[in-house]
Coordinates of C-alpha atoms and ligand atoms in Angstrom, one line a residue:
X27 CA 0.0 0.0 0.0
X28 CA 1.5 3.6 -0.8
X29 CA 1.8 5.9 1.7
X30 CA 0.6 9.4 1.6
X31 CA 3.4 11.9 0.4
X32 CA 5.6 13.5 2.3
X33 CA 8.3 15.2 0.7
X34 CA 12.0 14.4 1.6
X35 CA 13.0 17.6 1.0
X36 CA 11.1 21.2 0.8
X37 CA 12.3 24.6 -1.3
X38 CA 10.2 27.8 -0.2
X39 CA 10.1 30.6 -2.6
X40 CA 10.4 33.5 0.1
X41 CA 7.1 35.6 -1.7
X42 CA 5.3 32.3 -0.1
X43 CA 5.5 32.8 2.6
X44 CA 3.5 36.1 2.5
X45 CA 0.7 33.8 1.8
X46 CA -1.0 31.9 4.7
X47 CA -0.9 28.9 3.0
X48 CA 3.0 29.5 2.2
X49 CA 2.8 29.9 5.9
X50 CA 1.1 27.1 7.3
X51 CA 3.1 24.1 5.1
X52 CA 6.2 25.6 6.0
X53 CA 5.3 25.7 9.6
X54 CA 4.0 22.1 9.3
X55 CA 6.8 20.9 7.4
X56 CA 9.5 22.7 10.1
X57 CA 7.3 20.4 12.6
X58 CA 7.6 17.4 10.9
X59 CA 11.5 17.5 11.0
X60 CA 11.8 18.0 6.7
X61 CA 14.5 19.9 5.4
X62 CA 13.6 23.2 3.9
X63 CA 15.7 25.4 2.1
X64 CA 15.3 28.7 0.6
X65 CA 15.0 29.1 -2.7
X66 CA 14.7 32.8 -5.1
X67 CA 13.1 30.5 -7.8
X68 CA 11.9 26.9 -8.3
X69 CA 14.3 27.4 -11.6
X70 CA 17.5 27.7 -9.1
X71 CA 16.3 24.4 -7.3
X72 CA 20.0 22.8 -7.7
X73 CA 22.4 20.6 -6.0
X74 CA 19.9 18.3 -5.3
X75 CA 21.5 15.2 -3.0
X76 CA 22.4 11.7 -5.3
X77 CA 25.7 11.2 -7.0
X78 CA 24.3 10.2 -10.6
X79 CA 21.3 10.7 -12.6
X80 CA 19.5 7.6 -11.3
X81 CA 19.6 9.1 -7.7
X82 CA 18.9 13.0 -8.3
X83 CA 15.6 12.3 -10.4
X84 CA 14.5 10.1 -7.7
X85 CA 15.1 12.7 -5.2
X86 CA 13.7 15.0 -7.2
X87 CA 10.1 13.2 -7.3
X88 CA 10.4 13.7 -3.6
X89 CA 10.9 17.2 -3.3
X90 CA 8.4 19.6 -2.8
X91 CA 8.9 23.1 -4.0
X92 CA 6.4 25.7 -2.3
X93 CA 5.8 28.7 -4.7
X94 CA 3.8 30.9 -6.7
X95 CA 1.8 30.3 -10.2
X96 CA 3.5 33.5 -12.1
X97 CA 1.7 32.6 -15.0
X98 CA -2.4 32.5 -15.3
X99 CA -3.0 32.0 -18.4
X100 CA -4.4 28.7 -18.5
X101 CA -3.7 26.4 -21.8
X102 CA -6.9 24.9 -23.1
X103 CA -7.4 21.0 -22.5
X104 CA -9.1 19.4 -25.3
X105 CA -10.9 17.0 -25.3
X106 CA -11.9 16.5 -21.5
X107 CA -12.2 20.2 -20.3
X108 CA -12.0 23.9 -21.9
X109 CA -9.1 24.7 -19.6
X110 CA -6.4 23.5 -17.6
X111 CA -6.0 24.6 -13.9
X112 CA -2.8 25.0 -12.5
X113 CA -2.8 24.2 -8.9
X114 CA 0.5 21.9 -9.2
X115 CA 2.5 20.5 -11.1
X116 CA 4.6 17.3 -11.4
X117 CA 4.1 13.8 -8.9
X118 CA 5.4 11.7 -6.7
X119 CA 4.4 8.6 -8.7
X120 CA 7.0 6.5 -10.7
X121 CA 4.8 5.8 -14.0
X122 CA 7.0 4.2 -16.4
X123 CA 5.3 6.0 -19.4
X124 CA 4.1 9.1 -17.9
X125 CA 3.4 12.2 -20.0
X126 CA 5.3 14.6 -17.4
X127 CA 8.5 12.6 -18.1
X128 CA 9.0 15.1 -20.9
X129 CA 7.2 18.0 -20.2
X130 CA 9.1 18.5 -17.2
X131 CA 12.5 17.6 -18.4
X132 CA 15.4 17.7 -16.2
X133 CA 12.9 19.6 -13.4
X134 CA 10.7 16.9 -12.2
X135 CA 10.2 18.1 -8.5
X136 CA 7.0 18.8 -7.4
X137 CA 5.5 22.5 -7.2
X138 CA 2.7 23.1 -5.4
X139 CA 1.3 27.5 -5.8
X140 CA -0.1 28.7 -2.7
X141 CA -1.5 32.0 -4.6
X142 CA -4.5 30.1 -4.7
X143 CA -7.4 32.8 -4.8
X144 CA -5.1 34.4 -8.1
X145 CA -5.5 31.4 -9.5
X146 CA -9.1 31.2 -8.7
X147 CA -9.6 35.0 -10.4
X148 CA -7.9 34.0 -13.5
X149 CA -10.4 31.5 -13.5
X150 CA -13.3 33.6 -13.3
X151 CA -12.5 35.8 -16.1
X152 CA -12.4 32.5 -18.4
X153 CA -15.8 31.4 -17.0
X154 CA -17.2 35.4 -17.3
X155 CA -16.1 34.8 -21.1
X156 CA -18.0 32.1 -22.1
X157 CA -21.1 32.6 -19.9
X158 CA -23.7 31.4 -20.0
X159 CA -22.2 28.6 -21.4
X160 CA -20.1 26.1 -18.8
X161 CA -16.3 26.1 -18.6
X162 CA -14.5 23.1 -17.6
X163 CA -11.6 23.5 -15.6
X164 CA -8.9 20.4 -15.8
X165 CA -7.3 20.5 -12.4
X166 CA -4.9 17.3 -13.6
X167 CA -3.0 18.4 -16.7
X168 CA 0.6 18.9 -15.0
X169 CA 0.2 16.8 -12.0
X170 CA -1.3 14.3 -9.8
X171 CA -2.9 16.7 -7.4
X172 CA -5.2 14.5 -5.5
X173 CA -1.4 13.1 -4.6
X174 CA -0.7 15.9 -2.9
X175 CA -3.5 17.4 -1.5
X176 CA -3.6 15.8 1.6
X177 CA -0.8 18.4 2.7
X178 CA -2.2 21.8 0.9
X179 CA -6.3 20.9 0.7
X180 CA -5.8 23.3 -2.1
X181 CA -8.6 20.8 -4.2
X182 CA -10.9 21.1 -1.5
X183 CA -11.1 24.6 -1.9
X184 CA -11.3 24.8 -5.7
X185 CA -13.8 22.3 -5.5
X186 CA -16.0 24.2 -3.0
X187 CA -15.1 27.4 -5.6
X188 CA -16.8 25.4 -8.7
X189 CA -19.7 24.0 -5.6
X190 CA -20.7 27.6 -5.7
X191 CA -20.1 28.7 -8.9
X192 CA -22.6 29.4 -11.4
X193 CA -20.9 28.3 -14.9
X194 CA -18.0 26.4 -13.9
X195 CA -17.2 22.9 -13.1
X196 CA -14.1 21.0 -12.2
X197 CA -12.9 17.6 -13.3
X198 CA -9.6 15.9 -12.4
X199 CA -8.0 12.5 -12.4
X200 CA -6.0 10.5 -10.0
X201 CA -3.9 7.2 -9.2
X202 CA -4.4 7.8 -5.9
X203 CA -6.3 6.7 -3.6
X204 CA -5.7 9.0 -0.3
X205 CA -9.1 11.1 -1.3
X206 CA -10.8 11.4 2.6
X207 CA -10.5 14.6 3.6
X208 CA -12.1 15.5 -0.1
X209 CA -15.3 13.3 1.2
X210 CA -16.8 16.2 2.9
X211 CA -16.2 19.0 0.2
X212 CA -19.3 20.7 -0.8
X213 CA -19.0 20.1 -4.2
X214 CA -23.1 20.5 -5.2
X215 CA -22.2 18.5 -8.1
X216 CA -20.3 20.6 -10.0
X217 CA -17.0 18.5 -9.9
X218 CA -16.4 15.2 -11.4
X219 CA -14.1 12.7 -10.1
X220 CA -12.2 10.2 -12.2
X221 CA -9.5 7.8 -11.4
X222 CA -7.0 6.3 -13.9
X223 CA -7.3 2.6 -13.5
X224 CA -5.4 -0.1 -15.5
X225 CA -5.4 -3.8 -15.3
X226 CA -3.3 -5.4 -12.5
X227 CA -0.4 -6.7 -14.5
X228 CA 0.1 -2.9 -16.1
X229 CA -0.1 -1.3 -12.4
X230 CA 2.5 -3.7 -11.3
X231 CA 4.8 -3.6 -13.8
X232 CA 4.6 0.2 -14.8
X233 CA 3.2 2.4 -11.9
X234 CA 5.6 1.9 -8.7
X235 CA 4.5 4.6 -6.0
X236 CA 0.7 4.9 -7.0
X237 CA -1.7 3.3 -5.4
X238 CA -3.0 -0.2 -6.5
X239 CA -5.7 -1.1 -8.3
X240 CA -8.0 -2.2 -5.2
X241 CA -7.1 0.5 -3.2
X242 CA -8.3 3.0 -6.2
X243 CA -11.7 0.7 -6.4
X244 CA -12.0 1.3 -2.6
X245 CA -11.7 5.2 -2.9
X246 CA -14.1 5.1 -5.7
X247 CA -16.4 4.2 -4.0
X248 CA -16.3 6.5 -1.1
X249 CA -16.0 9.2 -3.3
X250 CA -19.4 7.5 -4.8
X251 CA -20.9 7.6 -2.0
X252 CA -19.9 11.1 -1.3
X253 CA -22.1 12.3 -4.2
X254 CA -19.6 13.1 -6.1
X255 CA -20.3 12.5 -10.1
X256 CA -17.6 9.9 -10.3
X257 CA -15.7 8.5 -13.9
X258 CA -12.8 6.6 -15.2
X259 CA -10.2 6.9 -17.2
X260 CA -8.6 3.8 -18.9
X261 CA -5.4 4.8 -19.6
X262 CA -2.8 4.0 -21.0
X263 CA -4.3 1.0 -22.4
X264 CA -1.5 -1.3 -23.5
X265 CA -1.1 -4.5 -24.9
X266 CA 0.0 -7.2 -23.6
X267 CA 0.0 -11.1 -22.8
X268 CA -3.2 -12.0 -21.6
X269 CA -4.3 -8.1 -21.7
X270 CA -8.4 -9.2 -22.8
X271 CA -8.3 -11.4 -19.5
X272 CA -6.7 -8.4 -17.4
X273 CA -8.8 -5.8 -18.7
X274 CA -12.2 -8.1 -18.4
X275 CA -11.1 -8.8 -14.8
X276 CA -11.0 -4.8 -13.8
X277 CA -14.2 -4.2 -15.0
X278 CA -15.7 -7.2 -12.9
X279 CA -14.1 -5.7 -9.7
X280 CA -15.5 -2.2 -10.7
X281 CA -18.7 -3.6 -11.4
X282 CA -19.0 -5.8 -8.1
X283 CA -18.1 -2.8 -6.3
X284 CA -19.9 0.3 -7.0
X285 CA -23.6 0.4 -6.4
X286 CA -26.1 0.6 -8.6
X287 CA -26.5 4.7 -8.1
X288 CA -23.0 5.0 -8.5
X289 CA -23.2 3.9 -12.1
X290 CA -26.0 5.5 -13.2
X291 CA -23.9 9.0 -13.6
X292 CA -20.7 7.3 -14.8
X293 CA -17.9 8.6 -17.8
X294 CA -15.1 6.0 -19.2
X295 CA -12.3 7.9 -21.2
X296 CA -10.6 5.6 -23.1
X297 CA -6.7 6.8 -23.9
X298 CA -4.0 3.8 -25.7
X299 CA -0.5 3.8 -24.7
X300 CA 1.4 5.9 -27.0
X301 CA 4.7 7.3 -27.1
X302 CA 7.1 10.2 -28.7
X303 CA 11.0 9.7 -29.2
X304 CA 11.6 12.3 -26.7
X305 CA 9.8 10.2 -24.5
X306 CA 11.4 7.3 -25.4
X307 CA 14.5 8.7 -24.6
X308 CA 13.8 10.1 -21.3
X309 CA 12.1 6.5 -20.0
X310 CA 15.1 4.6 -20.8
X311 CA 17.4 6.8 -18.7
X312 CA 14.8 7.1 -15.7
X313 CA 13.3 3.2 -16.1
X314 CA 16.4 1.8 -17.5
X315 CA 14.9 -2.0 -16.8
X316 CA 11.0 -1.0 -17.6
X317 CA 9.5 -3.8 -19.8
X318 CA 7.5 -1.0 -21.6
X319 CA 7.1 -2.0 -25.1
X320 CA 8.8 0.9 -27.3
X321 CA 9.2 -0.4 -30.5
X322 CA 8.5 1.9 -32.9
X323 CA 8.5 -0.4 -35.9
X324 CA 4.7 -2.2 -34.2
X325 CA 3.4 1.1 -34.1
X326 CA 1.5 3.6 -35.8
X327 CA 3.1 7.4 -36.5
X328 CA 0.4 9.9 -35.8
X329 CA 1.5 13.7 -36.2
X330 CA 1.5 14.8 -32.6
X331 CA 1.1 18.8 -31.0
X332 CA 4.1 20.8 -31.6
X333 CA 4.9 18.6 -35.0
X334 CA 6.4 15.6 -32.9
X335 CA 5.2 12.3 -34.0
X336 CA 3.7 9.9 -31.5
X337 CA 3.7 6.3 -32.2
X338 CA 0.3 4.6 -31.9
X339 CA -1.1 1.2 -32.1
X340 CA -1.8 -0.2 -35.6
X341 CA -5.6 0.3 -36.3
X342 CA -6.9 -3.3 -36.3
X343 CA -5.4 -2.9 -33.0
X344 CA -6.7 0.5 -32.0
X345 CA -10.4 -1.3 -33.2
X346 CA -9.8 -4.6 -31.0
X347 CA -9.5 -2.4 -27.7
X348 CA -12.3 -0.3 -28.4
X349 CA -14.4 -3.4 -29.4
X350 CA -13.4 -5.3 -26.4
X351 CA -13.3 -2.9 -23.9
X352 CA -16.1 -0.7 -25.2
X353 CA -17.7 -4.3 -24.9
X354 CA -16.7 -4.7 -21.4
X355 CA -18.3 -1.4 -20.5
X356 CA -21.6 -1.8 -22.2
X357 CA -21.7 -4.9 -20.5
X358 CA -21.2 -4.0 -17.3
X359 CA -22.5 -0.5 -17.3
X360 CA -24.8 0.0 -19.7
X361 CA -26.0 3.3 -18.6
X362 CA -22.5 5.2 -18.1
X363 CA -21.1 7.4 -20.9
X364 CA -18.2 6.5 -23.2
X365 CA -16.5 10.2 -23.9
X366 CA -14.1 9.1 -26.1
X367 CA -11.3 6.5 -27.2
X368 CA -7.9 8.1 -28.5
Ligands
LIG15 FE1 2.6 10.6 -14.0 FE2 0.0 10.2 -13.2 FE3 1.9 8.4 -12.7 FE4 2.0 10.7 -11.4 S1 0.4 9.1 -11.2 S2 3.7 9.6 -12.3 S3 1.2 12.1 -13.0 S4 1.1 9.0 -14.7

């Protein structure tokens, strides 16, 4: 069973600390004997410990820089939400293929902004735009935050913003499963709650430091149970032996465990395993003995954002996993909303 976070290591950008929630995790953290240095810039976090590579990056995913969210301008977040949130960014997971593995490059601490009510105007300005029309706000695009917000609770408060909001509503996804002090939010409906879940063998293999897949089922629930408009996200979905049996066998668990209200007001979002060369690159130096498949000559090229190509599954193989796991949901939860494979 994973732990909840706690960082190894803490940077504080000194304007923090004029906030009170700057304030209150520093104090917190002094109290819970972690290191904390100062730091002018998360861009000058340097001389982290570890005497190669190997060590430094896993440091790194354990450090915690506290700071500010210069930027807010939110980038858009097709296809699941209008914009991305930024209440964090980067996670203490270990996901073999993760997307943040090359968006964040060689900085892949964790930040965490404590401007949070900034962040929350910015938002209101997109949402004053589009009105009357709803805005979706991805709170997930550049981190795991339900990871971390056991130690900020800066979810619980945007989700209590959307609760009362007229035109907004939040959506986020986790591998986590350390959601209870989010049972209680007053959300009014207004957020939805997704975990990313995978088959057993995948979780084992490529996603050391999340939670397992059981322990994401259990939290599901609760979070069911706490009203919350819950969905899943079945991603990456990757082949592999046995992968019809793996897949059919997390959909029974699911299906055995949530209650019949529960899936009533459900959303699947389908996403295939797919990878860049960048990527590539930067898994074999962090995962140097993953068992991820990376072959580019079985895969598809696809023109990706920013020109770089991903590689794909072939299509009769991009139609088997829709077919059987489309199948697999419409068999087991026949009212619940498919938004989309890709
Ligand atoms: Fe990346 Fe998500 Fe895994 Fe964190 S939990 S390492 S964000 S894939």
């Amino acid at each position: 069973m994973v732990k909840p976070f706690v960082p190894q290591l803490v940077y504080v950008e000194p304007n923090a600390l004029t906030y009170p929630l700057g304030k209150k995790l520093i104090t917190n953290f002094e109290d819970m004997g972690i290191e904390i240095r100062e730091t002018t810039s998360h861009n000058q976090v340097r001389n982290l410990p570890g005497d190669n590579h190997f060590q430094r990056y896993r440091v790194a995913k354990s450090t915690l820089v506290v700071g500010l969210r210069k930027t807010l301008k939110f980038d858009t977040s097709k296809p699941s939400a209008e914009y991305a949130i930024p209440f964090a960014t980067g996670c203490m997971g270990h996901c073999h293929y993760c997307y943040l593995q090359t968006t964040m490059g060689s900085k892949p601490y964790i930040r965490t902004y404590v401007n949070v009510d900034e962040i929350f105007e910015a938002a209101e300005q997109y949402m004053d735009e589009r009105a009357p029309e709803t805005t979706r706000f991805e709170a997930s695009c550049t981190s795991d935050i339900v990871g971390v917000d056991h130690l900020t609770h800066t979810l619980k408060r945007a989700i209590e913003y959307f609760g009362e909001s007229e035109y907004g509503q939040l959506r986020f996804v986790t591998k986590f499963a350390h959601v209870d002090h989010l049972l209680d939010a007053k959300h009014n409906g207004r957020t939805r709650f997704r975990f990313s879940i995978n088959d057993d063998y995948i979780i084992k293999y490529f996603e050391p430091g999340t939670s397992r897949l059981n322990e994401r089922i259990e939290a599901a629930v609760k979070v069911a149970e706490a009203g919350y408009p819950l969905g899943f996200i079945v991603a990456p979905i990757y082949l592999h032996d046995g992968w019809k049996q793996g897949y059919h066998e997390m959909f029974e668990k699911l299906e055995a465990a949530l209650s019949t209200k529960a899936k009533k007001d459900l959303t699947f979002e389908m996403i295939q395993h797919r990878f860049t060369k960048p990527a590539k690159r930067v898994i074999q130096e962090n995962y140097p003995m993953t068992k991820l498949e990376l072959d580019e000559s079985k895969r598809k090229w696809k023109w990706g954002r920013y020109g770089i190509g991903k590689y794909v599954y072939m299509d009769e193989e991009q139609e088997d996993m829709k077919d059987t796991l489309g199948g697999y949901i419409h068999k087991y939860f026949p009212e619940s909303n498919i938004e989309y494979f890709t």
